[in-house]
Coordinates of C-alpha atoms and ligand atoms in Angstrom, one line a residue:
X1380 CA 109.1 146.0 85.9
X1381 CA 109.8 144.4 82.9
X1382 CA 107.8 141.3 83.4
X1383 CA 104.6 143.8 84.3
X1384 CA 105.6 145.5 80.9
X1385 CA 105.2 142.3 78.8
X1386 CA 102.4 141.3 80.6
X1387 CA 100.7 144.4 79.5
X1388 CA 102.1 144.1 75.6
X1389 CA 100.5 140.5 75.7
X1390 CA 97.1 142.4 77.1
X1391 CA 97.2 144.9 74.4
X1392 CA 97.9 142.0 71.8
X1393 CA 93.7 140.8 72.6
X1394 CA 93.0 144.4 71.2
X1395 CA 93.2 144.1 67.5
X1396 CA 93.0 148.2 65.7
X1397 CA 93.3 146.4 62.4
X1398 CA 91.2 143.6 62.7
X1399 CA 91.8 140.1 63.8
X1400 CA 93.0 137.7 61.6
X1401 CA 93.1 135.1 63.9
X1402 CA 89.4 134.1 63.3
X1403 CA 89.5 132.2 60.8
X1404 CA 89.9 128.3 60.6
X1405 CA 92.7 126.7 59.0
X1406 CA 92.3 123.4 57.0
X1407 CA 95.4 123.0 56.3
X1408 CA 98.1 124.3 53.2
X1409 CA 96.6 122.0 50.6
X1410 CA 93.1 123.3 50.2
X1411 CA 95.0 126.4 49.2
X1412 CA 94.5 127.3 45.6
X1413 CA 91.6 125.3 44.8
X1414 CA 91.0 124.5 41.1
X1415 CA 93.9 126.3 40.2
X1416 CA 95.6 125.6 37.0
X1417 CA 99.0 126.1 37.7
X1418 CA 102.2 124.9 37.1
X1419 CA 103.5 122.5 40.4
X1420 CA 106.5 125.0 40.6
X1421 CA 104.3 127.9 40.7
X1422 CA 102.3 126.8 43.2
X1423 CA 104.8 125.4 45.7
X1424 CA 106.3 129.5 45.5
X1425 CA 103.0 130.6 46.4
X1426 CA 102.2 128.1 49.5
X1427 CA 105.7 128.5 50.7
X1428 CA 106.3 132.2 50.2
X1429 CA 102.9 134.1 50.3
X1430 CA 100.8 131.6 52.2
X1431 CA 101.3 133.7 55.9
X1432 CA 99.9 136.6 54.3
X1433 CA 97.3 135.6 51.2
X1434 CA 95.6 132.9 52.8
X1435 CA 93.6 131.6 56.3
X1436 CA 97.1 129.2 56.5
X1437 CA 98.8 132.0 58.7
X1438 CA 102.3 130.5 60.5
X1439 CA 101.9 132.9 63.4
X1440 CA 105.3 133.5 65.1
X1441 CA 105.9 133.6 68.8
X1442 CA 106.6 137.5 68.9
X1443 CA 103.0 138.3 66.6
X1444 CA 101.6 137.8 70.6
X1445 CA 103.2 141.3 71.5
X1446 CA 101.8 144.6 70.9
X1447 CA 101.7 146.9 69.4
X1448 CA 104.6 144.5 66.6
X1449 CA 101.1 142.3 66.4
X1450 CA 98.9 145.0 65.1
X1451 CA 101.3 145.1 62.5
X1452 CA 101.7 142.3 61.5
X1453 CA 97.5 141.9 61.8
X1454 CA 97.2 144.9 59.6
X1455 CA 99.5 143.4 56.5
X1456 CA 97.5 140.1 56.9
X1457 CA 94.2 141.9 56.5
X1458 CA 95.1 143.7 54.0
X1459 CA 96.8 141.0 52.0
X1460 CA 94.0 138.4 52.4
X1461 CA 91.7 141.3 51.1
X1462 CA 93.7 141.5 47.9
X1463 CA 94.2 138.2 47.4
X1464 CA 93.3 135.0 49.4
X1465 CA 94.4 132.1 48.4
X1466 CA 92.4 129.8 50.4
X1467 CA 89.6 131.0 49.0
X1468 CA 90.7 130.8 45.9
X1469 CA 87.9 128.7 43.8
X1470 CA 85.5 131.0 45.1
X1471 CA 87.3 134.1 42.8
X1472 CA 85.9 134.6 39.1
X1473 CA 88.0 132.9 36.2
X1474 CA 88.4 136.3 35.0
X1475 CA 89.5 137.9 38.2
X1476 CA 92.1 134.5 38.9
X1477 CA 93.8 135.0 35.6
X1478 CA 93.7 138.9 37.0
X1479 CA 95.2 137.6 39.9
X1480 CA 97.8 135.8 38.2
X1481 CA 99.5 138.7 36.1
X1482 CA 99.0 140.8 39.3
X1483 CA 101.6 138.2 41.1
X1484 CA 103.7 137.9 38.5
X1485 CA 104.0 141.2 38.3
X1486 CA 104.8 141.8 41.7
X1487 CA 106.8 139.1 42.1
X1488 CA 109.2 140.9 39.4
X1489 CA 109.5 144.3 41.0
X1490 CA 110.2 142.4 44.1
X1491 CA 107.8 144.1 46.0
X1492 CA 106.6 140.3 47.4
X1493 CA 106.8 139.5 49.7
X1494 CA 107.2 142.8 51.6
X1495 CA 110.5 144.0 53.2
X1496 CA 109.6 143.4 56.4
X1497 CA 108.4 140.0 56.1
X1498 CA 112.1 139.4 54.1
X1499 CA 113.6 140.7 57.2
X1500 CA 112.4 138.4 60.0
X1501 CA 112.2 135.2 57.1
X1502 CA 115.3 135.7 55.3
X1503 CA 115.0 132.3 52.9
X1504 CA 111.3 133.7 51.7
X1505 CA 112.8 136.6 49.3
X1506 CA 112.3 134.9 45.9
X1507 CA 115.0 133.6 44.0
X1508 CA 114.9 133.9 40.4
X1509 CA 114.1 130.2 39.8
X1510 CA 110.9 131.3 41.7
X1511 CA 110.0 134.2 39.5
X1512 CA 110.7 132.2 36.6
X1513 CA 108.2 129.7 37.9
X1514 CA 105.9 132.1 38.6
X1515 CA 105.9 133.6 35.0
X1516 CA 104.7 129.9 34.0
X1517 CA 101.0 130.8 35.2
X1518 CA 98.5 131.3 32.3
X1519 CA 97.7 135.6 32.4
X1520 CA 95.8 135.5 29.1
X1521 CA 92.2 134.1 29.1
X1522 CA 91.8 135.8 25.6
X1523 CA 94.1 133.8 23.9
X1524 CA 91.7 132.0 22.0
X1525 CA 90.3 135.5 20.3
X1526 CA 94.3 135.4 18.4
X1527 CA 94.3 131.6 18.0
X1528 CA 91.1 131.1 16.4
X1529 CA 91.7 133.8 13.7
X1530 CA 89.2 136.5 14.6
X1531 CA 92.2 138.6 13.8
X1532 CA 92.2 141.4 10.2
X1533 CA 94.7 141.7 8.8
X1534 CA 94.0 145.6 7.2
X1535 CA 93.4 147.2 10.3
X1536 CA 96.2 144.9 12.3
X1537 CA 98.5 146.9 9.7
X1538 CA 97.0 150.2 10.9
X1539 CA 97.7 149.6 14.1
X1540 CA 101.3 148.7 13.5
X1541 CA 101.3 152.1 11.8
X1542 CA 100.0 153.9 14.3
X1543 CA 101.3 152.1 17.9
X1544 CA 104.3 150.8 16.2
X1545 CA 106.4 152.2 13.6
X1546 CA 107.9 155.0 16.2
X1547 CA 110.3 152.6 17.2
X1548 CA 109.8 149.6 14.3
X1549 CA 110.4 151.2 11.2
X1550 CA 112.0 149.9 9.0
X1551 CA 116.0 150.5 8.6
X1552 CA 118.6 151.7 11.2
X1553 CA 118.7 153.7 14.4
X1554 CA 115.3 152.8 15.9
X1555 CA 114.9 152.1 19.5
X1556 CA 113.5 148.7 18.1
X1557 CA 114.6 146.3 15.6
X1558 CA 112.8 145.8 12.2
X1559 CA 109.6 143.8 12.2
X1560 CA 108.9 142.9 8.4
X1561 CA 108.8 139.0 8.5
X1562 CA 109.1 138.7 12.2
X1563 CA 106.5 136.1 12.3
X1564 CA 108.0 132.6 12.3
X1565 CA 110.8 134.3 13.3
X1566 CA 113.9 133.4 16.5
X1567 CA 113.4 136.0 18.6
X1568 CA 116.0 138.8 19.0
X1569 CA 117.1 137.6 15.1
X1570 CA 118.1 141.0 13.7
X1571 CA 121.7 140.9 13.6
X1572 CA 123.3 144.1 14.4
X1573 CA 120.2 145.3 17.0
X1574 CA 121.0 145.6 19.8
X1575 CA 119.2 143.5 22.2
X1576 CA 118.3 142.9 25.9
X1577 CA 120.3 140.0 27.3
X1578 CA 116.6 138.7 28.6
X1579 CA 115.5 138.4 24.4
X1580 CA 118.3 137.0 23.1
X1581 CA 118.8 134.2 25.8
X1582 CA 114.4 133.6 25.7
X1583 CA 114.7 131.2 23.0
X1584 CA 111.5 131.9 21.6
X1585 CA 110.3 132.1 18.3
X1586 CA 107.4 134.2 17.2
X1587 CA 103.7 132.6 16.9
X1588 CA 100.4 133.8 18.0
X1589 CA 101.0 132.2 21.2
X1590 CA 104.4 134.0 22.2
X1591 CA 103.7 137.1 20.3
X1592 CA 99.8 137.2 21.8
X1593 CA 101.8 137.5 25.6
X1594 CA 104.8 139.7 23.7
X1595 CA 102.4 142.0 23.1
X1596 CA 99.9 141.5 25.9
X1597 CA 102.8 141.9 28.3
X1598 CA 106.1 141.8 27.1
X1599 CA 107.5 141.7 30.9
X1600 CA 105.6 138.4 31.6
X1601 CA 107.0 136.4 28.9
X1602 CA 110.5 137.5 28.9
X1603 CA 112.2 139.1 32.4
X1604 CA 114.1 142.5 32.0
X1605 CA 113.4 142.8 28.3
X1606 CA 113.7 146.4 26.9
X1607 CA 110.3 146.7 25.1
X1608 CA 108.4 149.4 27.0
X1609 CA 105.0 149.3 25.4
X1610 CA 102.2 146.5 25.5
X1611 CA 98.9 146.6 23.4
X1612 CA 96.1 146.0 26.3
X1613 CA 93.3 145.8 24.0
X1614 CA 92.5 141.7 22.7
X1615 CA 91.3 142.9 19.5
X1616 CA 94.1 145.3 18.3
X1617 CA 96.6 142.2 19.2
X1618 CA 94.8 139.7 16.6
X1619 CA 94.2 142.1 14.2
X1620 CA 98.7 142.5 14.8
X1621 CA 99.5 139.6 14.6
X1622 CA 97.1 138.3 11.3
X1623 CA 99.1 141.5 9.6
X1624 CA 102.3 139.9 10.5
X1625 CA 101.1 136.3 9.2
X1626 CA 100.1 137.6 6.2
X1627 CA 103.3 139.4 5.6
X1628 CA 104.6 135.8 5.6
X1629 CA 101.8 134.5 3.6
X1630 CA 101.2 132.2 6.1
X1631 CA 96.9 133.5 5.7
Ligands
HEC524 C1 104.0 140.0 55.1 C2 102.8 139.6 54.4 C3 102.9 139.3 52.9 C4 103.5 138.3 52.2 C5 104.4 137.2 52.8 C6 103.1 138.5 50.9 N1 102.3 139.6 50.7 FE1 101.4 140.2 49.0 N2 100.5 141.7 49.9 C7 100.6 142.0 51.3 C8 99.9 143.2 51.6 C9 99.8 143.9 53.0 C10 99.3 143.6 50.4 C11 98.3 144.8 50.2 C12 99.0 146.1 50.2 C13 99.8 146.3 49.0 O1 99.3 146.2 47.9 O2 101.0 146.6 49.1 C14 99.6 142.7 49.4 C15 99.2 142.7 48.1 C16 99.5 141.8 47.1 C17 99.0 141.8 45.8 C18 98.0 142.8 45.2 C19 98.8 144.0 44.7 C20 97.9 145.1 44.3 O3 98.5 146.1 43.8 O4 96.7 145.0 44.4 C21 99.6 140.7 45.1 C22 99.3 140.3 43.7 C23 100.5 140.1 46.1 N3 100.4 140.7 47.2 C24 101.2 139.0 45.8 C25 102.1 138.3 46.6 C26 102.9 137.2 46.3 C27 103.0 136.6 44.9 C28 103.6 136.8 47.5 C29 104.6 135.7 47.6 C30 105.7 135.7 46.7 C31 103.1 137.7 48.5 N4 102.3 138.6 48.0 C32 103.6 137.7 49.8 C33 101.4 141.3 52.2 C34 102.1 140.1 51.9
HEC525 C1 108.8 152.5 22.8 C2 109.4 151.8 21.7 C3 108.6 150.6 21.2 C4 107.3 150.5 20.7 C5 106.3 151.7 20.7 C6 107.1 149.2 20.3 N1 108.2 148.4 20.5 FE1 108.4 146.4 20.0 N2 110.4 146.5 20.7 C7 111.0 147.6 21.2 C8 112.3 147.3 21.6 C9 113.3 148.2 22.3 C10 112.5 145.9 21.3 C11 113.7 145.0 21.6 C12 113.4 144.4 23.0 C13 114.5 143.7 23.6 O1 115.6 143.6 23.1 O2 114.3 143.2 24.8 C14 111.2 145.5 20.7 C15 111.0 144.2 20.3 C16 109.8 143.7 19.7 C17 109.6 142.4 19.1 C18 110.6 141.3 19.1 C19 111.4 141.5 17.8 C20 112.5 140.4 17.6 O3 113.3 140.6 16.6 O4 112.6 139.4 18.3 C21 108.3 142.4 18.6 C22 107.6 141.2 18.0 C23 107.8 143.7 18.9 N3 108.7 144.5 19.5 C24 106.5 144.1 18.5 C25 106.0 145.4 18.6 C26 104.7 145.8 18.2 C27 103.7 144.9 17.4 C28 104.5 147.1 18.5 C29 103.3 147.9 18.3 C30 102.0 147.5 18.8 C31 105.7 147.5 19.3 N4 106.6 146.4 19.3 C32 105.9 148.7 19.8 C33 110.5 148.9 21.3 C34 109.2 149.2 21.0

């Protein structure tokens, strides 16, 4: 009885609901993120962690041959390798890659990646925080040259900080966030008596365009369970900040 009822799981496993993953040819795990301009610590997450998912590089286990676990498991692989495949990675636009890159990051920090029931059945691939931390290394801004080659105003940069800003910057005491005057040039978390996050404090950055252009872009990229819930999406608005906070330096 119970052989007959394996030998009709493994039948049902040639049906594939989902769609069958198991088409396409592997060339191996290092034609995986082709062109990608990535940190080597970064990358070795992503082939060791996400690879059975985001690419064609699929490790298929013994038990994926019995239905109806392998439509499961078929159905997460299709899905994922729609989102994201990494071994077709150099045929994704720049723009979409650095997309890609804050998207897994971001994930990566929630700890929705790799899903819980992958964590369950490979109990060394939840990541570590040496792993998100290498991960956090991959370059999410491809507009950091609009802030870096001083496209940015300085008038309307301080109406922004008026507008977007000041509800928690002002200046003096009891604000959800320290005071900004003279932040540029600046250790980060250097107000004494704020209170920051742990994550600021121990980041050890100092404020530039470079750190403040991701601050501001994302301030959950650049520094890990920071208390700063606001980010400026628009390119723009974020040189036009950050040439007001030069200039309150003198530094333009
Ligand atoms: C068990 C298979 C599996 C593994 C392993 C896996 N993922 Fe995924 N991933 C999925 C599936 C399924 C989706 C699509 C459904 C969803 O968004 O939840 C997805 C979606 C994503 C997305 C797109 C999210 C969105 O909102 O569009 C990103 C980014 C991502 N994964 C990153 C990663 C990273 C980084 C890793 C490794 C640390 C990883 N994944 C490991 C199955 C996997
Ligand atoms: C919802 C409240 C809130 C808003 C709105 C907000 N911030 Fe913040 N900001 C904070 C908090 C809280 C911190 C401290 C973060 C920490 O300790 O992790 C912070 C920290 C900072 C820092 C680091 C300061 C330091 O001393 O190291 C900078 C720079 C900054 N914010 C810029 C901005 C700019 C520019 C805007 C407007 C575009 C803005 N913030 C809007 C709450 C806010």
């Amino acid at each position: 009885m119970i052989a007959l009822f394996v030998v009709c799981l493994t039948g049902l496993s040639f049906v594939h609901p989902f769609g069958n993953p198991r088409v396409e040819p592997r060339k191996g795990l290092n034609t995986l993120l082709q062109g990608a301009n990535i940190p080597a610590g970064a990358k070795s997450v992503l082939v060791t962690k996400c690879a059975d998912c985001h690419s064609n590089e699929t490790r298929w286990p013994v038990y994926a041959r019995l239905a109806p676990g392998s439509w499961l498991i078929e159905r997460d692989i299709v899905e994922a390798r729609k989102k994201m495949n990494l071994s077709l990675w150099d045929q994704i636009p720049p723009d979409q890659q650095v997309a890609l890159f804050g998207q897994m990051i971001h994930e990566a920090k929630r700890g929705d990646m790799p899903p819980l029931q992958y964590r369950l059945l490979h109990w060394d691939s939840r990541l570590t925080s040496t792993d998100v931390a290498s991960l956090s290394m991959m370059e999410t801004s491809s507009h950091q040259e609009a802030s870096l080659s001083g496209s940015g105003d300085p008038i309307r940069g301080q109406s922004v900080f008026e507008k977007r800003c000041t509800g928690c910057h002002a200046t003096g005491e009891g604000h959800e966030g320290p005071p900004l005057a003279g932040v540029f040039g600046r250790k980060a978390a250097g107000v004494t008596g704020f209170g920051y996050s742990a994550g600021l404090k121990n980041s050890g950055i100092m404020w530039d365009e470079t750190t403040l252009e991701k601050w501001l872009k994302d301030p959950d990229i650049l520094v890990p369970d920071n208390k700063m819930d606001f980010h400026v999406p628009s390119a723009q608005e974020r040189s036009d900040l950050i040439a007001y906070f030069k200039r309150q330096k003198g530094q333009n």
